[in-house]
Short mmCIF file of N, CA and C in Angstrom, two decimals:
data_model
loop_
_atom_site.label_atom_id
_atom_site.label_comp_id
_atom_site.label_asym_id
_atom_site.label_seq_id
_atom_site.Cartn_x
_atom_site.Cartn_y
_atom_site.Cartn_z
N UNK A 1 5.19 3.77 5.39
CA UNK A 1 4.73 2.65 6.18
C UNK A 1 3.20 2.65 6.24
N UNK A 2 2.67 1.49 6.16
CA UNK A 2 0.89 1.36 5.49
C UNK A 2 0.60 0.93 7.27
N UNK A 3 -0.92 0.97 7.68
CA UNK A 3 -0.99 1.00 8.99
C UNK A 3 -1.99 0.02 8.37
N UNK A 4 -2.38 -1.07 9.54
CA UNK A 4 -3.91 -1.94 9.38
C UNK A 4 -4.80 -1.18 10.28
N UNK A 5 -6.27 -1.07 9.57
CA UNK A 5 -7.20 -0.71 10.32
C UNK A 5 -8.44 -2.22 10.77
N UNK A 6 -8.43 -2.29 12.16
CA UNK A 6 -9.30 -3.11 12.26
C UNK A 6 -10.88 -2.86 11.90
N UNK A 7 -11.59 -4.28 11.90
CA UNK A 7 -12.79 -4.23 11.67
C UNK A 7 -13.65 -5.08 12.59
N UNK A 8 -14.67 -4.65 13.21
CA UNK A 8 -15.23 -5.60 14.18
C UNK A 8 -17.02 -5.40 13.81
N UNK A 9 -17.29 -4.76 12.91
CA UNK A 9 -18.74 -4.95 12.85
C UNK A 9 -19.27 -5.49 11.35
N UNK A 10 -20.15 -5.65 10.99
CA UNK A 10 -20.61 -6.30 9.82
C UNK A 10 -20.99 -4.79 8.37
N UNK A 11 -21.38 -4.33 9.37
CA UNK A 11 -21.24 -2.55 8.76
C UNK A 11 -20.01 -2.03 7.69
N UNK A 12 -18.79 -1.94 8.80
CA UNK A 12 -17.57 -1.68 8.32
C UNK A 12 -17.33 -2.45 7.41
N UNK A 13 -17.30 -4.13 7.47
CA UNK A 13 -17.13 -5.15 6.13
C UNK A 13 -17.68 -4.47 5.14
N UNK A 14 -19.16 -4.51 5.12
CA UNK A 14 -20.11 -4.35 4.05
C UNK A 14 -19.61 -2.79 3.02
N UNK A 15 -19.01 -1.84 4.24
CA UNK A 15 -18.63 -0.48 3.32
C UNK A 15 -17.28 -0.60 2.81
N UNK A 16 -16.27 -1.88 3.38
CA UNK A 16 -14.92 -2.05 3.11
C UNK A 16 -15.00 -2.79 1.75
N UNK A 17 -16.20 -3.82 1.55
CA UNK A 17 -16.35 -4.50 0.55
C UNK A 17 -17.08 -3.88 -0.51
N UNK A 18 -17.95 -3.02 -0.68
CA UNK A 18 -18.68 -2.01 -1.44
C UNK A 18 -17.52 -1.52 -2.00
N UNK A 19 -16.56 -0.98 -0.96
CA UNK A 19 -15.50 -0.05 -1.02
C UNK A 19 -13.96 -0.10 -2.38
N UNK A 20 -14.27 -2.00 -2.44
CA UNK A 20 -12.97 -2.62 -3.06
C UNK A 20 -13.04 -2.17 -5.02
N UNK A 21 -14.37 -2.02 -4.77
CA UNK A 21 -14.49 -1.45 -6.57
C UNK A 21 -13.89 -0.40 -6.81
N UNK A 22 -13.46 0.61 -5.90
CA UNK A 22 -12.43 1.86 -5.90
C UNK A 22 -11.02 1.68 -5.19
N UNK A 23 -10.77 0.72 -4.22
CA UNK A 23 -9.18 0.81 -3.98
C UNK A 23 -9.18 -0.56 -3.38
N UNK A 24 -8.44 -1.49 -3.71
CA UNK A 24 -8.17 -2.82 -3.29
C UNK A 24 -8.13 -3.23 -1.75
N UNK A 25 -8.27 -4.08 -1.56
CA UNK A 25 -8.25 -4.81 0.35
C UNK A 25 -7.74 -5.37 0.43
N UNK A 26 -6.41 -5.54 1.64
CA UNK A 26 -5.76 -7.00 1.87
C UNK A 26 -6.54 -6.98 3.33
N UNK A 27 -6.95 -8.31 4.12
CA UNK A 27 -7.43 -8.52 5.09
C UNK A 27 -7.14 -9.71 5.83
N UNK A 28 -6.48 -9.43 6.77
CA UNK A 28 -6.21 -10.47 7.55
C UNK A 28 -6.61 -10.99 8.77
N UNK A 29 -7.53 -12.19 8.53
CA UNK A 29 -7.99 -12.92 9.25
C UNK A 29 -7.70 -13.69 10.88
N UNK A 30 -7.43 -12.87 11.93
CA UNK A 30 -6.39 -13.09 13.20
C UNK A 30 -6.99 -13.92 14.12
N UNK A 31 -7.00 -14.95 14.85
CA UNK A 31 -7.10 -15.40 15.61
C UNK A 31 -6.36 -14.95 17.31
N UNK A 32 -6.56 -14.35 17.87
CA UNK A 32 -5.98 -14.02 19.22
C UNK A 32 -5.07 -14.88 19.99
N UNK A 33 -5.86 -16.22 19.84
CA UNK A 33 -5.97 -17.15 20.70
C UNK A 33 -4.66 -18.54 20.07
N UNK A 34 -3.63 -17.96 18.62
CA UNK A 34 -3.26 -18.76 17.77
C UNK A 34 -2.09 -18.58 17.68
N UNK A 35 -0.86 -19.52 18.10
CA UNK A 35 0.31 -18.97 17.63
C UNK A 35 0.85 -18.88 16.59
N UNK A 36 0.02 -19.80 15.20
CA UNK A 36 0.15 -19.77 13.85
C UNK A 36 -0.46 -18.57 13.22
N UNK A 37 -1.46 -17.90 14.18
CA UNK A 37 -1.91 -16.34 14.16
C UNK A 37 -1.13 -15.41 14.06
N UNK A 38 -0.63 -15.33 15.71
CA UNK A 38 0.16 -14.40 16.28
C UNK A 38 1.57 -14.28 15.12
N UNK A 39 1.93 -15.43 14.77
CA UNK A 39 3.23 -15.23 14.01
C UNK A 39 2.97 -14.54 12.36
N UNK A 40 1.72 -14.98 11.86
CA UNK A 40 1.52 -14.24 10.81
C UNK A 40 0.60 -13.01 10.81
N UNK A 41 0.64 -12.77 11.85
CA UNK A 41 0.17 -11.05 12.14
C UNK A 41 1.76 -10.21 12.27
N UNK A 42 2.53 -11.16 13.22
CA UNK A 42 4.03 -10.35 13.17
C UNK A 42 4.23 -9.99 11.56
N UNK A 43 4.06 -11.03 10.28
CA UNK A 43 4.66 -11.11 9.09
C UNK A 43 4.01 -9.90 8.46
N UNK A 44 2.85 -10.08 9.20
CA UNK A 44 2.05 -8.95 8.14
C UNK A 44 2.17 -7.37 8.50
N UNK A 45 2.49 -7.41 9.78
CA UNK A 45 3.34 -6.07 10.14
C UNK A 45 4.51 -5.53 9.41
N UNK A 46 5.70 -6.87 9.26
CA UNK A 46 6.45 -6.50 9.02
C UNK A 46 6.65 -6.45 7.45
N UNK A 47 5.54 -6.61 6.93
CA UNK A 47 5.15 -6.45 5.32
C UNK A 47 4.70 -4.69 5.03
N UNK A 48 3.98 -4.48 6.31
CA UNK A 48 3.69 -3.25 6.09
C UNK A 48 4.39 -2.18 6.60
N UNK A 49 5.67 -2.73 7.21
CA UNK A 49 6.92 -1.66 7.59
C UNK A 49 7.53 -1.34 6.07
N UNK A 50 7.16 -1.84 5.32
CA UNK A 50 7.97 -1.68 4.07
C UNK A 50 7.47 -1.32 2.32
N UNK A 51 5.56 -1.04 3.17
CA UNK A 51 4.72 -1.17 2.24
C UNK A 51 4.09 0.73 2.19
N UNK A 52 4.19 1.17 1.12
CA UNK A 52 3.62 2.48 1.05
C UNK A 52 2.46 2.72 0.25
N UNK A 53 1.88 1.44 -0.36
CA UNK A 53 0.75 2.00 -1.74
C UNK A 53 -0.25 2.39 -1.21
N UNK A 54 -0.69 3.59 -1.74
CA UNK A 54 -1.80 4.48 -1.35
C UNK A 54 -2.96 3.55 -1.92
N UNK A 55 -3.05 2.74 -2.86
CA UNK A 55 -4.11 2.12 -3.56
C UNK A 55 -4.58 1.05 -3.33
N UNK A 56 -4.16 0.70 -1.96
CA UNK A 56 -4.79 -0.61 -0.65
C UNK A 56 -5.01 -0.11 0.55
N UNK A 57 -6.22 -0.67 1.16
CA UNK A 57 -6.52 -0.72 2.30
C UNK A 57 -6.23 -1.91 3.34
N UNK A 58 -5.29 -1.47 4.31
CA UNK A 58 -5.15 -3.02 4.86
C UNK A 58 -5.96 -3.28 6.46
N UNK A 59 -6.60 -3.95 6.34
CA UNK A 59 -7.47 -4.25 7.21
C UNK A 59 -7.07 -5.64 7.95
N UNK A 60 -7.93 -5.94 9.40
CA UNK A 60 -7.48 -6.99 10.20
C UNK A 60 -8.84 -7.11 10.88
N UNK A 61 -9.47 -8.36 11.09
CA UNK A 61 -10.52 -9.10 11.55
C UNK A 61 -9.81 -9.65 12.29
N UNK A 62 -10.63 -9.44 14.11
CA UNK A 62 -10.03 -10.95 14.76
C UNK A 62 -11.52 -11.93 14.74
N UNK A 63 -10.76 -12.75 14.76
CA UNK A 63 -12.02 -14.01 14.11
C UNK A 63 -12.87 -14.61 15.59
N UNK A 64 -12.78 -14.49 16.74
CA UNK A 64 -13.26 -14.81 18.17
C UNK A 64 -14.19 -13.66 18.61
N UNK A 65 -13.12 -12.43 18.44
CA UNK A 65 -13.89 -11.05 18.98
C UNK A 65 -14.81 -11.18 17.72
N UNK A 66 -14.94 -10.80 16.76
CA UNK A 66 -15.83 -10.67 15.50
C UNK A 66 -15.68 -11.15 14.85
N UNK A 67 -16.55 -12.43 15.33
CA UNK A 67 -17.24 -13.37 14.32
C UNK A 67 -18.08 -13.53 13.38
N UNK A 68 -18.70 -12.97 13.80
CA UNK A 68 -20.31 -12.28 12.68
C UNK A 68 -19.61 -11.86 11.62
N UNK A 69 -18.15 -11.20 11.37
CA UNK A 69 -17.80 -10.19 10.42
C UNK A 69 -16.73 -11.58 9.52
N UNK A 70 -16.24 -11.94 10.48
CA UNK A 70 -15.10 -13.20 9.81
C UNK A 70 -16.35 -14.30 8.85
N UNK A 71 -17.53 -14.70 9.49
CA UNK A 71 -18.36 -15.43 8.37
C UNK A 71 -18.94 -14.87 7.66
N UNK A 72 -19.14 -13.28 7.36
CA UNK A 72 -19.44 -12.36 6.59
C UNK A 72 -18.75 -12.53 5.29
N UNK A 73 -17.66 -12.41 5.73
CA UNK A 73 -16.54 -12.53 4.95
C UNK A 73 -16.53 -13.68 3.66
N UNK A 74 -16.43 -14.53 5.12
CA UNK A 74 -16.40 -16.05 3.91
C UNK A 74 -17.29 -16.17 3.15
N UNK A 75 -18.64 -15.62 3.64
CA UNK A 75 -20.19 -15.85 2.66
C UNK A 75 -19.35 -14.71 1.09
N UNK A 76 -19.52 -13.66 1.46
CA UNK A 76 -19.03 -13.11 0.73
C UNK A 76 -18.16 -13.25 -0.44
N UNK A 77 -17.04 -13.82 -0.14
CA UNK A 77 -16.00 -14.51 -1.02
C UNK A 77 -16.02 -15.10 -1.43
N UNK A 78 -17.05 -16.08 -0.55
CA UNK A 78 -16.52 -17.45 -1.58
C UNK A 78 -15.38 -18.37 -0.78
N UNK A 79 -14.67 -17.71 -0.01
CA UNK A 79 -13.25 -18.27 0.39
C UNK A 79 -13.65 -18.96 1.82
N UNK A 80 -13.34 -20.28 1.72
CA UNK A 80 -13.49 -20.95 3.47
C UNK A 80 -13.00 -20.52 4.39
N UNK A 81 -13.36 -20.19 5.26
CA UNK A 81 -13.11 -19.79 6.58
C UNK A 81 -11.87 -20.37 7.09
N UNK A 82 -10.42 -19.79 7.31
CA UNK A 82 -9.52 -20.34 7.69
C UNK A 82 -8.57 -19.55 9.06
N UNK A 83 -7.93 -19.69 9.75
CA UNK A 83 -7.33 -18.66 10.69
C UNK A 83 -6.21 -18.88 11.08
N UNK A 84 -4.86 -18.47 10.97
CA UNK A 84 -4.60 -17.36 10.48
C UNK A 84 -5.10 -17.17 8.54
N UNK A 85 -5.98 -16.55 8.25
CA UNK A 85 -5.60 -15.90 6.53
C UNK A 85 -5.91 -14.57 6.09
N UNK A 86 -5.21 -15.14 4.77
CA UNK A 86 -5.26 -13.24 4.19
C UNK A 86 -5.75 -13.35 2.77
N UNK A 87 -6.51 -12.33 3.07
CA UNK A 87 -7.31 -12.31 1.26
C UNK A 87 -7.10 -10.75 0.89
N UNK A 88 -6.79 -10.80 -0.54
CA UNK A 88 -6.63 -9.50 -1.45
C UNK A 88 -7.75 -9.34 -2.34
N UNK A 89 -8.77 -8.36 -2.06
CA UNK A 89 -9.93 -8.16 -2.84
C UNK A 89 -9.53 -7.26 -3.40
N UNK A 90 -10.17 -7.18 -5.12
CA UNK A 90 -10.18 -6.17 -5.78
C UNK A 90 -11.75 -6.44 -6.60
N UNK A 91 -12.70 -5.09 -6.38
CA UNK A 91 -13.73 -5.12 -7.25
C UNK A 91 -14.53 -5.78 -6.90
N UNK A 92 -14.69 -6.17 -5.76
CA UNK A 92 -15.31 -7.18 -5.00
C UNK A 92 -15.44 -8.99 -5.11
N UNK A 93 -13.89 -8.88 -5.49
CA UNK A 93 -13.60 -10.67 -6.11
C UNK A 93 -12.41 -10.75 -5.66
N UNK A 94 -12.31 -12.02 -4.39
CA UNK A 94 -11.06 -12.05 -4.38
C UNK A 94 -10.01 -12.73 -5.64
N UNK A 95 -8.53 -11.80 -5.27
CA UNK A 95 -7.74 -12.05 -6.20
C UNK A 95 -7.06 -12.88 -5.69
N UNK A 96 -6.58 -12.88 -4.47
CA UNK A 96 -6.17 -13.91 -4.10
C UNK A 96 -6.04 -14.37 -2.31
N UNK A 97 -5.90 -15.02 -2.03
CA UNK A 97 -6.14 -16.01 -0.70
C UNK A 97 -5.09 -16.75 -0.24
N UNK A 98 -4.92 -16.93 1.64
CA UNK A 98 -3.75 -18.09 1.37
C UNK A 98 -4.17 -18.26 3.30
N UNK A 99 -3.31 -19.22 4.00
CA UNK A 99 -3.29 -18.95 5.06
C UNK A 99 -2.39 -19.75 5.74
N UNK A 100 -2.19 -19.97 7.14
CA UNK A 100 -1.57 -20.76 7.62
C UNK A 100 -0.16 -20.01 7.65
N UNK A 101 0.97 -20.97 7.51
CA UNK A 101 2.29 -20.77 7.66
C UNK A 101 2.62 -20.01 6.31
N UNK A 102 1.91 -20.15 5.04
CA UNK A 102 1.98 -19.25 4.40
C UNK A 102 1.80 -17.99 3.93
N UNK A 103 1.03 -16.90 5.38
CA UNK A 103 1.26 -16.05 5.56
C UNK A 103 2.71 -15.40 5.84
N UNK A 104 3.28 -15.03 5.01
CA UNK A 104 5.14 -14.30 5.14
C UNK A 104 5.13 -13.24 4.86
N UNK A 105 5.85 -12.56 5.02
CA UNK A 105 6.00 -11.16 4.54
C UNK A 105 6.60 -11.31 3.63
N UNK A 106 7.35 -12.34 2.75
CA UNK A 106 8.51 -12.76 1.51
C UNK A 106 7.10 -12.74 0.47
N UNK A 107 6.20 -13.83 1.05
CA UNK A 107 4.97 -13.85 -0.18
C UNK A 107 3.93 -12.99 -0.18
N UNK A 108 3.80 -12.01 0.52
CA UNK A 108 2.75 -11.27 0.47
C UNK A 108 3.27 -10.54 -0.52
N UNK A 109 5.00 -10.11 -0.25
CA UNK A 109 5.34 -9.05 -1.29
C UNK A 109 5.33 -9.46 -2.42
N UNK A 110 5.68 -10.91 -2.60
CA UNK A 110 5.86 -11.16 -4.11
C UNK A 110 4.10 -11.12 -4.85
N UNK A 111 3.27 -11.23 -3.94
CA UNK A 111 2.07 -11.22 -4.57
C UNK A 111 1.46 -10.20 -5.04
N UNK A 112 1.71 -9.06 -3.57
CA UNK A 112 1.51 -8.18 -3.54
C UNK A 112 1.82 -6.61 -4.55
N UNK A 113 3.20 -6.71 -4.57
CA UNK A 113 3.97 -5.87 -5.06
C UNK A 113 4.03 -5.90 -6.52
#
């Protein structure tokens, strides 16, 4: 079972994203305040009740508490700012992106896995 580590400073991004050229990132983008959030944070839990690869880091931004780090992000990527989403960096490019109701634990795996 894979655990998420949160991120709330611009620091942690910057060494998580440095970081992706040696072991991949999934990161999910949380809103607190969202029930289209809250439900795909449940998905992404229950993605990682079932997820063991040593060769990802799974990380979680809440986008209200740390903001600075959530538009970090987007500058970074490339990818628009969306909430609930989840991006899979590898090498410092995302591979892939999605958000909304299409956060599942059905498609993360198929993407994922």
């Amino acid at each position: 079972m894979a655990q998420w580590k949160e991120i709330t400073t611009q620091d942690q991004w910057n060494e998580q994203f440095e970081g992706s050229a040696n072991k991949s990132k999934v990161i999910l983008k949380h809103s607190t305040a969202c029930p289209v959030s809250f439900n795909a944070l449940k998905e992404y839990e229950a993605y990682l009740q079932n997820e063991s690869a040593a060769d990802v880091d799974y990380l979680l931004v809440k986008v209200i508490e740390s903001r600075p780090v959530s538009n970090q992000i987007a500058e970074d990527t490339g990818v628009k700012h969306a909430s609930p989403q989840i991006l899979y960096i590898k090498n410092k490019e995302t591979i892939w992106n999605t958000s909304h109701w299409a956060i599942t634990e059905e498609h993360i795996t198929a993407v994922l896995n």
